[in-house]
């Protein structure tokens, strides 16, 4: 067997970062860059750690992900989500490493009615979206040849606060929950995205990719599927009504894209792999969380 492939994971203790650690294929050696020990706001520290590790691959799962807080903390968001990836790209170039960076559907304006392709015009509507787009642009500007920018959406998984857990909690506490029904997108299970990142790495077909689970739904449909799936697995939930509401009935500081479906054709063509449907992925998550149906 040859030398292991050395991978430094930035944001290793985040929701996706922890799943990327679990999904590490045989033959890789991991250096986990946990926040705050590895802080994108401290470029010299990040440079020192990367230079000492001399990685073959840098994976960036770190970000300022509090979408509403970003509206008030625009500078901080730009430093972490915009300049951070630029720093990693410069270091990847210097160290001849591949950079894998995770981005978001929020770089689009949400006004489309057909799934966004990688080359479509961007038009972020929120400070978070603008900061993430700045991160993509910073990578491109560094002239790094070997990089993947992978945009994803509606992420959930076993290692973080997420929509599925919020719905399970609310459904256990309340008879009625009200969920936005006019935003359409694709939920994405972190396990599937982590697997997708490693499949892309194998291809060496560098560039920008979209990866979310297949299929589409509104947040309301997603909530209904979560409650139904949880009940099928024996969860005792109080909720009786899941009421569809409009975005304007649930105002938040940061605007959300009304439509954020992304075309996964480029990923499928590069890897030769299908993308699991969101309902199937949710089933796997609930199996693990609550036990299998009828078990
Ligand atoms: N969650 C979603 O729905 C979603 C959708 C589309 C795209 N994405 C993208 O997917 C990636 C992973 O997201 P996630 O959901 O796993 O987010 P997450 O759980 O919030 O993880 C992000 C990690 O980055 C860390 N971090 C914050 N500031 C940092 C800094 N200055 N330097 C280094 N690390 C820092 C966080 O630490 P603390 O937790 O201690 O602050 C956390 O461990 C991000 O790039 C995000 O933009 C997420």
mmCIF file of C-alpha atoms and ligand atoms in Angstrom:
data_model
loop_
_atom_site.group_PDB
_atom_site.id
_atom_site.type_symbol
_atom_site.label_atom_id
_atom_site.label_comp_id
_atom_site.label_asym_id
_atom_site.label_seq_id
_atom_site.Cartn_x
_atom_site.Cartn_y
_atom_site.Cartn_z
ATOM 1 C CA UNK A 1 0.000 0.000 0.000
ATOM 2 C CA UNK A 2 1.225 3.546 -0.801
ATOM 3 C CA UNK A 3 1.511 6.469 1.588
ATOM 4 C CA UNK A 4 -1.816 7.650 3.004
ATOM 5 C CA UNK A 5 -3.510 10.665 1.433
ATOM 6 C CA UNK A 6 -3.203 13.434 4.001
ATOM 7 C CA UNK A 7 -6.356 15.495 4.444
ATOM 8 C CA UNK A 8 -6.672 18.581 6.637
ATOM 9 C CA UNK A 9 -10.288 19.254 7.547
ATOM 10 C CA UNK A 10 -11.108 22.862 8.467
ATOM 11 C CA UNK A 11 -14.325 23.195 10.489
ATOM 12 C CA UNK A 12 -13.947 19.561 11.564
ATOM 13 C CA UNK A 13 -16.292 19.963 14.556
ATOM 14 C CA UNK A 14 -19.219 21.421 12.613
ATOM 15 C CA UNK A 15 -22.279 19.436 11.485
ATOM 16 C CA UNK A 16 -20.837 18.507 8.079
ATOM 17 C CA UNK A 17 -17.257 18.366 9.349
ATOM 18 C CA UNK A 18 -18.047 15.599 11.822
ATOM 19 C CA UNK A 19 -19.750 13.536 9.135
ATOM 20 C CA UNK A 20 -16.842 14.055 6.738
ATOM 21 C CA UNK A 21 -14.606 12.598 9.463
ATOM 22 C CA UNK A 22 -16.863 9.534 9.733
ATOM 23 C CA UNK A 23 -16.953 9.117 5.954
ATOM 24 C CA UNK A 24 -13.164 9.195 5.526
ATOM 25 C CA UNK A 25 -12.306 6.401 3.090
ATOM 26 C CA UNK A 26 -9.562 3.848 3.722
ATOM 27 C CA UNK A 27 -6.186 5.182 2.650
ATOM 28 C CA UNK A 28 -6.731 8.714 4.011
ATOM 29 C CA UNK A 29 -5.024 10.216 7.041
ATOM 30 C CA UNK A 30 -7.003 12.960 8.777
ATOM 31 C CA UNK A 31 -5.765 16.099 10.495
ATOM 32 C CA UNK A 32 -8.858 17.563 12.185
ATOM 33 C CA UNK A 33 -8.852 21.363 12.304
ATOM 34 C CA UNK A 34 -11.357 22.164 15.026
ATOM 35 C CA UNK A 35 -12.620 25.659 15.710
ATOM 36 C CA UNK A 36 -11.484 27.683 17.687
ATOM 37 C CA UNK A 37 -8.022 26.070 17.628
ATOM 38 C CA UNK A 38 -8.069 26.485 13.837
ATOM 39 C CA UNK A 39 -9.672 29.859 13.224
ATOM 40 C CA UNK A 40 -10.050 31.302 9.719
ATOM 41 C CA UNK A 41 -9.839 34.746 11.310
ATOM 42 C CA UNK A 42 -6.216 33.997 12.207
ATOM 43 C CA UNK A 43 -4.470 33.571 8.840
ATOM 44 C CA UNK A 44 -0.951 33.114 10.226
ATOM 45 C CA UNK A 45 -2.138 30.325 12.526
ATOM 46 C CA UNK A 46 -3.962 28.580 9.684
ATOM 47 C CA UNK A 47 -0.887 28.934 7.461
ATOM 48 C CA UNK A 48 1.344 27.457 10.175
ATOM 49 C CA UNK A 49 -0.925 24.458 10.719
ATOM 50 C CA UNK A 50 -1.238 23.760 7.008
ATOM 51 C CA UNK A 51 2.464 24.168 6.352
ATOM 52 C CA UNK A 52 3.318 21.817 9.199
ATOM 53 C CA UNK A 53 0.768 19.237 8.036
ATOM 54 C CA UNK A 54 1.715 19.509 4.362
ATOM 55 C CA UNK A 55 -1.612 18.029 3.215
ATOM 56 C CA UNK A 56 -2.536 16.515 -0.125
ATOM 57 C CA UNK A 57 -6.097 17.756 0.353
ATOM 58 C CA UNK A 58 -7.700 20.619 2.306
ATOM 59 C CA UNK A 59 -11.439 20.332 2.933
ATOM 60 C CA UNK A 60 -13.210 23.439 4.193
ATOM 61 C CA UNK A 61 -16.415 22.827 6.155
ATOM 62 C CA UNK A 62 -15.959 25.952 8.293
ATOM 63 C CA UNK A 63 -18.255 28.917 7.861
ATOM 64 C CA UNK A 64 -20.290 31.537 9.671
ATOM 65 C CA UNK A 65 -23.556 29.696 9.035
ATOM 66 C CA UNK A 66 -25.972 31.714 11.204
ATOM 67 C CA UNK A 67 -27.823 33.168 8.234
ATOM 68 C CA UNK A 68 -29.845 35.765 10.153
ATOM 69 C CA UNK A 69 -26.933 36.848 12.369
ATOM 70 C CA UNK A 70 -24.908 37.476 9.188
ATOM 71 C CA UNK A 71 -27.249 40.380 8.331
ATOM 72 C CA UNK A 72 -25.910 42.218 11.402
ATOM 73 C CA UNK A 73 -22.404 40.785 11.202
ATOM 74 C CA UNK A 74 -21.671 41.394 7.541
ATOM 75 C CA UNK A 75 -17.986 42.144 8.038
ATOM 76 C CA UNK A 76 -17.435 39.087 10.176
ATOM 77 C CA UNK A 77 -19.298 36.967 7.591
ATOM 78 C CA UNK A 78 -17.086 38.359 4.820
ATOM 79 C CA UNK A 79 -13.925 37.643 6.804
ATOM 80 C CA UNK A 80 -14.879 34.017 7.562
ATOM 81 C CA UNK A 81 -16.917 33.043 4.491
ATOM 82 C CA UNK A 82 -15.258 35.336 1.929
ATOM 83 C CA UNK A 83 -11.609 35.796 2.857
ATOM 84 C CA UNK A 84 -11.240 32.434 4.644
ATOM 85 C CA UNK A 85 -11.635 30.347 1.461
ATOM 86 C CA UNK A 86 -9.294 32.757 -0.371
ATOM 87 C CA UNK A 87 -6.635 32.143 2.287
ATOM 88 C CA UNK A 88 -7.114 28.373 1.984
ATOM 89 C CA UNK A 89 -6.875 28.584 -1.822
ATOM 90 C CA UNK A 90 -3.605 30.540 -1.608
ATOM 91 C CA UNK A 91 -2.193 27.992 0.830
ATOM 92 C CA UNK A 92 -3.427 25.062 -1.271
ATOM 93 C CA UNK A 93 -1.647 26.541 -4.280
ATOM 94 C CA UNK A 94 1.572 27.027 -2.318
ATOM 95 C CA UNK A 95 1.446 23.495 -0.899
ATOM 96 C CA UNK A 96 0.266 21.883 -4.175
ATOM 97 C CA UNK A 97 -2.827 20.576 -2.361
ATOM 98 C CA UNK A 98 -6.351 20.091 -3.680
ATOM 99 C CA UNK A 99 -8.959 22.368 -2.051
ATOM 100 C CA UNK A 100 -12.518 21.196 -1.465
ATOM 101 C CA UNK A 101 -14.811 24.023 -0.412
ATOM 102 C CA UNK A 102 -18.498 23.806 0.486
ATOM 103 C CA UNK A 103 -20.799 26.586 -0.705
ATOM 104 C CA UNK A 104 -24.518 27.174 -0.829
ATOM 105 C CA UNK A 105 -27.709 27.598 -2.845
ATOM 106 C CA UNK A 106 -27.924 31.086 -1.238
ATOM 107 C CA UNK A 107 -25.535 32.384 -3.915
ATOM 108 C CA UNK A 108 -28.570 32.360 -6.272
ATOM 109 C CA UNK A 109 -31.429 34.842 -6.288
ATOM 110 C CA UNK A 110 -34.140 32.176 -5.998
ATOM 111 C CA UNK A 111 -36.155 33.653 -8.857
ATOM 112 C CA UNK A 112 -35.695 30.719 -11.248
ATOM 113 C CA UNK A 113 -38.289 28.026 -11.887
ATOM 114 C CA UNK A 114 -35.849 25.478 -13.306
ATOM 115 C CA UNK A 115 -32.983 23.902 -11.344
ATOM 116 C CA UNK A 116 -29.887 26.080 -11.173
ATOM 117 C CA UNK A 117 -26.843 24.878 -13.090
ATOM 118 C CA UNK A 118 -23.286 25.580 -12.007
ATOM 119 C CA UNK A 119 -22.717 28.226 -14.678
ATOM 120 C CA UNK A 120 -25.950 30.149 -14.047
ATOM 121 C CA UNK A 121 -25.763 33.760 -12.939
ATOM 122 C CA UNK A 122 -25.514 34.213 -9.202
ATOM 123 C CA UNK A 123 -27.431 36.902 -7.316
ATOM 124 C CA UNK A 124 -27.342 36.438 -3.550
ATOM 125 C CA UNK A 125 -30.153 38.114 -1.636
ATOM 126 C CA UNK A 126 -28.664 37.959 1.847
ATOM 127 C CA UNK A 127 -25.439 38.949 3.583
ATOM 128 C CA UNK A 128 -24.696 35.250 4.159
ATOM 129 C CA UNK A 129 -25.200 34.506 0.441
ATOM 130 C CA UNK A 130 -22.981 37.439 -0.558
ATOM 131 C CA UNK A 131 -20.244 36.330 1.828
ATOM 132 C CA UNK A 132 -20.361 32.748 0.506
ATOM 133 C CA UNK A 133 -20.229 34.014 -3.087
ATOM 134 C CA UNK A 134 -17.219 36.154 -2.124
ATOM 135 C CA UNK A 135 -15.587 32.930 -0.876
ATOM 136 C CA UNK A 136 -16.168 31.210 -4.230
ATOM 137 C CA UNK A 137 -14.777 34.225 -6.090
ATOM 138 C CA UNK A 138 -11.740 34.411 -3.805
ATOM 139 C CA UNK A 139 -10.895 30.794 -4.667
ATOM 140 C CA UNK A 140 -11.263 31.457 -8.403
ATOM 141 C CA UNK A 141 -9.122 34.605 -8.145
ATOM 142 C CA UNK A 142 -6.212 32.705 -6.572
ATOM 143 C CA UNK A 143 -5.737 30.832 -9.845
ATOM 144 C CA UNK A 144 -5.762 27.466 -8.105
ATOM 145 C CA UNK A 145 -6.283 24.724 -10.688
ATOM 146 C CA UNK A 146 -7.104 21.785 -8.448
ATOM 147 C CA UNK A 147 -10.210 22.753 -6.485
ATOM 148 C CA UNK A 148 -13.801 21.706 -5.966
ATOM 149 C CA UNK A 149 -16.466 24.209 -4.949
ATOM 150 C CA UNK A 150 -19.544 22.180 -4.031
ATOM 151 C CA UNK A 151 -22.801 24.056 -3.508
ATOM 152 C CA UNK A 152 -25.367 22.357 -1.336
ATOM 153 C CA UNK A 153 -28.693 23.200 0.315
ATOM 154 C CA UNK A 154 -30.933 22.522 3.330
ATOM 155 C CA UNK A 155 -28.279 20.479 5.137
ATOM 156 C CA UNK A 156 -29.156 18.228 8.058
ATOM 157 C CA UNK A 157 -27.406 15.365 9.785
ATOM 158 C CA UNK A 158 -26.639 13.656 13.062
ATOM 159 C CA UNK A 159 -24.112 16.196 14.349
ATOM 160 C CA UNK A 160 -25.807 19.560 14.484
ATOM 161 C CA UNK A 161 -28.857 21.670 15.045
ATOM 162 C CA UNK A 162 -31.020 21.283 11.974
ATOM 163 C CA UNK A 163 -34.570 21.462 10.595
ATOM 164 C CA UNK A 164 -35.358 17.772 11.161
ATOM 165 C CA UNK A 165 -34.450 18.006 14.838
ATOM 166 C CA UNK A 166 -36.399 21.268 15.214
ATOM 167 C CA UNK A 167 -39.523 19.678 13.711
ATOM 168 C CA UNK A 168 -39.204 16.559 15.889
ATOM 169 C CA UNK A 169 -38.934 18.769 18.965
ATOM 170 C CA UNK A 170 -41.812 21.093 18.016
ATOM 171 C CA UNK A 171 -44.020 18.158 16.995
ATOM 172 C CA UNK A 172 -43.456 16.639 20.430
ATOM 173 C CA UNK A 173 -44.417 19.869 22.199
ATOM 174 C CA UNK A 174 -47.217 21.471 20.188
ATOM 175 C CA UNK A 175 -50.555 20.502 18.664
ATOM 176 C CA UNK A 176 -50.101 22.929 15.783
ATOM 177 C CA UNK A 177 -46.973 23.936 13.928
ATOM 178 C CA UNK A 178 -46.841 26.445 11.089
ATOM 179 C CA UNK A 179 -44.302 25.899 8.334
ATOM 180 C CA UNK A 180 -43.416 27.906 5.240
ATOM 181 C CA UNK A 181 -44.812 26.293 2.097
ATOM 182 C CA UNK A 182 -43.682 28.701 -0.631
ATOM 183 C CA UNK A 183 -39.940 28.037 -0.570
ATOM 184 C CA UNK A 184 -38.909 25.118 -2.747
ATOM 185 C CA UNK A 185 -35.607 23.293 -2.482
ATOM 186 C CA UNK A 186 -33.874 19.995 -1.748
ATOM 187 C CA UNK A 187 -32.920 18.765 1.703
ATOM 188 C CA UNK A 188 -29.455 17.203 1.885
ATOM 189 C CA UNK A 189 -28.260 14.592 4.365
ATOM 190 C CA UNK A 190 -24.679 15.294 5.469
ATOM 191 C CA UNK A 191 -23.751 11.603 4.996
ATOM 192 C CA UNK A 192 -24.700 11.804 1.308
ATOM 193 C CA UNK A 193 -22.834 15.073 0.774
ATOM 194 C CA UNK A 194 -19.711 13.755 2.526
ATOM 195 C CA UNK A 195 -19.787 10.656 0.312
ATOM 196 C CA UNK A 196 -20.276 12.924 -2.716
ATOM 197 C CA UNK A 197 -17.228 15.015 -1.814
ATOM 198 C CA UNK A 198 -15.008 11.928 -1.677
ATOM 199 C CA UNK A 199 -16.438 10.619 -4.961
ATOM 200 C CA UNK A 200 -15.685 13.947 -6.634
ATOM 201 C CA UNK A 201 -12.148 13.940 -5.230
ATOM 202 C CA UNK A 202 -11.520 10.591 -6.911
ATOM 203 C CA UNK A 203 -12.512 11.959 -10.313
ATOM 204 C CA UNK A 204 -9.928 14.763 -10.344
ATOM 205 C CA UNK A 205 -12.423 16.583 -12.589
ATOM 206 C CA UNK A 206 -12.017 19.879 -10.767
ATOM 207 C CA UNK A 207 -14.472 22.785 -10.775
ATOM 208 C CA UNK A 208 -17.809 23.953 -9.394
ATOM 209 C CA UNK A 209 -20.480 21.329 -8.641
ATOM 210 C CA UNK A 210 -23.981 21.163 -7.213
ATOM 211 C CA UNK A 211 -24.896 18.487 -4.713
ATOM 212 C CA UNK A 212 -28.163 18.152 -2.803
ATOM 213 C CA UNK A 213 -30.426 15.159 -2.389
ATOM 214 C CA UNK A 214 -32.568 14.409 -5.448
ATOM 215 C CA UNK A 215 -36.209 15.523 -5.702
ATOM 216 C CA UNK A 216 -37.814 18.710 -4.433
ATOM 217 C CA UNK A 217 -40.148 19.876 -1.694
ATOM 218 C CA UNK A 218 -41.240 22.867 0.327
ATOM 219 C CA UNK A 219 -40.276 23.207 3.992
ATOM 220 C CA UNK A 220 -43.905 22.330 4.752
ATOM 221 C CA UNK A 221 -43.743 19.093 2.736
ATOM 222 C CA UNK A 222 -40.432 18.277 4.397
ATOM 223 C CA UNK A 223 -41.957 18.822 7.867
ATOM 224 C CA UNK A 224 -44.935 16.577 6.995
ATOM 225 C CA UNK A 225 -42.563 13.831 5.824
ATOM 226 C CA UNK A 226 -40.507 14.135 9.033
ATOM 227 C CA UNK A 227 -43.580 13.818 11.262
ATOM 228 C CA UNK A 228 -45.029 10.950 9.211
ATOM 229 C CA UNK A 229 -41.685 9.130 9.170
ATOM 230 C CA UNK A 230 -41.196 9.615 12.904
ATOM 231 C CA UNK A 231 -44.690 8.249 13.651
ATOM 232 C CA UNK A 232 -44.046 5.233 11.413
ATOM 233 C CA UNK A 233 -41.038 4.546 13.630
ATOM 234 C CA UNK A 234 -43.097 4.713 16.797
ATOM 235 C CA UNK A 235 -42.468 8.305 17.912
ATOM 236 C CA UNK A 236 -45.274 9.666 20.111
ATOM 237 C CA UNK A 237 -45.860 13.181 18.815
ATOM 238 C CA UNK A 238 -48.397 15.734 20.032
ATOM 239 C CA UNK A 239 -48.787 17.591 16.748
ATOM 240 C CA UNK A 240 -52.220 17.405 15.054
ATOM 241 C CA UNK A 241 -51.935 20.138 12.436
ATOM 242 C CA UNK A 242 -48.989 21.178 10.263
ATOM 243 C CA UNK A 243 -50.278 24.407 8.775
ATOM 244 C CA UNK A 244 -48.751 25.701 5.523
ATOM 245 C CA UNK A 245 -47.889 29.398 5.719
ATOM 246 C CA UNK A 246 -46.302 31.966 3.420
ATOM 247 C CA UNK A 247 -42.780 33.357 3.789
ATOM 248 C CA UNK A 248 -44.243 36.776 4.629
ATOM 249 C CA UNK A 249 -46.134 35.230 7.576
ATOM 250 C CA UNK A 250 -42.816 34.212 9.153
ATOM 251 C CA UNK A 251 -40.534 37.220 8.755
ATOM 252 C CA UNK A 252 -36.824 36.701 9.345
ATOM 253 C CA UNK A 253 -33.902 39.159 9.094
ATOM 254 C CA UNK A 254 -32.314 37.390 6.086
ATOM 255 C CA UNK A 255 -34.308 36.746 2.908
ATOM 256 C CA UNK A 256 -34.405 33.081 1.834
ATOM 257 C CA UNK A 257 -34.371 31.993 -1.820
ATOM 258 C CA UNK A 258 -37.933 31.113 -2.895
ATOM 259 C CA UNK A 259 -36.546 28.465 -5.231
ATOM 260 C CA UNK A 260 -33.193 26.814 -4.700
ATOM 261 C CA UNK A 261 -33.277 23.567 -6.636
ATOM 262 C CA UNK A 262 -29.912 22.733 -8.129
ATOM 263 C CA UNK A 263 -29.195 20.571 -11.154
ATOM 264 C CA UNK A 264 -26.923 17.641 -10.243
ATOM 265 C CA UNK A 265 -26.218 16.535 -13.821
ATOM 266 C CA UNK A 266 -22.571 17.616 -13.690
ATOM 267 C CA UNK A 267 -21.956 15.632 -10.491
ATOM 268 C CA UNK A 268 -23.683 12.535 -11.928
ATOM 269 C CA UNK A 269 -21.716 12.766 -15.173
ATOM 270 C CA UNK A 270 -18.375 13.213 -13.368
ATOM 271 C CA UNK A 271 -18.824 10.452 -10.797
ATOM 272 C CA UNK A 272 -21.110 8.061 -12.659
ATOM 273 C CA UNK A 273 -23.159 7.904 -9.451
ATOM 274 C CA UNK A 274 -26.799 8.618 -8.758
ATOM 275 C CA UNK A 275 -27.853 10.967 -5.985
ATOM 276 C CA UNK A 276 -30.228 9.538 -3.340
ATOM 277 C CA UNK A 277 -33.733 11.034 -3.201
ATOM 278 C CA UNK A 278 -34.436 13.266 -0.188
ATOM 279 C CA UNK A 279 -37.251 10.964 1.039
ATOM 280 C CA UNK A 280 -34.950 7.956 1.032
ATOM 281 C CA UNK A 281 -32.203 9.960 2.782
ATOM 282 C CA UNK A 282 -34.673 11.187 5.417
ATOM 283 C CA UNK A 283 -35.746 7.578 5.988
ATOM 284 C CA UNK A 284 -32.143 6.565 6.634
ATOM 285 C CA UNK A 285 -31.690 9.465 9.057
ATOM 286 C CA UNK A 286 -34.886 8.608 10.955
ATOM 287 C CA UNK A 287 -33.958 4.894 11.008
ATOM 288 C CA UNK A 288 -30.750 5.793 12.754
ATOM 289 C CA UNK A 289 -32.373 8.387 15.018
ATOM 290 C CA UNK A 290 -35.522 6.495 16.003
ATOM 291 C CA UNK A 291 -35.058 2.898 14.859
ATOM 292 C CA UNK A 292 -36.282 1.132 11.739
ATOM 293 C CA UNK A 293 -39.997 0.890 10.881
ATOM 294 C CA UNK A 294 -41.593 -2.075 12.677
ATOM 295 C CA UNK A 295 -38.392 -2.870 14.604
HETATM 296 N N1 LIG B 1 -26.484 24.082 7.146
HETATM 297 C C1 LIG B 1 -27.015 24.280 5.946
HETATM 298 O O1 LIG B 1 -28.245 24.200 5.745
HETATM 299 C C2 LIG B 1 -26.132 24.588 4.765
HETATM 300 C C3 LIG B 1 -26.729 24.756 3.504
HETATM 301 C C4 LIG B 1 -25.908 25.031 2.407
HETATM 302 C C5 LIG B 1 -24.547 25.136 2.574
HETATM 303 N N2 LIG B 1 -23.986 24.989 3.812
HETATM 304 C C6 LIG B 1 -22.533 25.106 3.936
HETATM 305 O O2 LIG B 1 -22.045 23.845 4.360
HETATM 306 C C7 LIG B 1 -20.869 24.029 5.156
HETATM 307 C C8 LIG B 1 -21.005 23.242 6.452
HETATM 308 O O3 LIG B 1 -22.123 23.782 7.169
HETATM 309 P P1 LIG B 1 -22.636 23.159 8.537
HETATM 310 O O4 LIG B 1 -24.118 23.126 8.455
HETATM 311 O O5 LIG B 1 -21.868 21.944 8.872
HETATM 312 O O6 LIG B 1 -22.243 24.356 9.516
HETATM 313 P P2 LIG B 1 -21.841 24.367 11.053
HETATM 314 O O7 LIG B 1 -22.364 23.186 11.759
HETATM 315 O O8 LIG B 1 -22.187 25.728 11.544
HETATM 316 O O9 LIG B 1 -20.264 24.202 10.963
HETATM 317 C C9 LIG B 1 -19.411 25.263 10.652
HETATM 318 C C10 LIG B 1 -18.207 25.145 11.519
HETATM 319 O O10 LIG B 1 -17.348 26.284 11.294
HETATM 320 C C11 LIG B 1 -16.900 26.751 12.557
HETATM 321 N N3 LIG B 1 -16.458 28.130 12.488
HETATM 322 C C12 LIG B 1 -17.146 29.272 12.765
HETATM 323 N N4 LIG B 1 -16.328 30.335 12.652
HETATM 324 C C13 LIG B 1 -15.109 29.858 12.295
HETATM 325 C C14 LIG B 1 -13.857 30.445 12.039
HETATM 326 N N5 LIG B 1 -13.671 31.763 12.167
HETATM 327 N N6 LIG B 1 -12.822 29.653 11.690
HETATM 328 C C15 LIG B 1 -12.968 28.319 11.591
HETATM 329 N N7 LIG B 1 -14.130 27.700 11.843
HETATM 330 C C16 LIG B 1 -15.189 28.458 12.183
HETATM 331 C C17 LIG B 1 -18.099 26.552 13.460
HETATM 332 O O11 LIG B 1 -17.748 26.627 14.817
HETATM 333 P P3 LIG B 1 -18.877 27.033 15.910
HETATM 334 O O12 LIG B 1 -20.013 26.088 15.694
HETATM 335 O O13 LIG B 1 -18.186 26.850 17.202
HETATM 336 O O14 LIG B 1 -19.233 28.458 15.578
HETATM 337 C C18 LIG B 1 -18.537 25.155 13.032
HETATM 338 O O15 LIG B 1 -17.782 24.179 13.698
HETATM 339 C C19 LIG B 1 -20.691 25.537 5.295
HETATM 340 O O16 LIG B 1 -19.790 25.983 4.334
HETATM 341 C C20 LIG B 1 -22.060 26.095 4.971
HETATM 342 O O17 LIG B 1 -21.977 27.406 4.461
HETATM 343 C C21 LIG B 1 -24.747 24.710 4.914
#
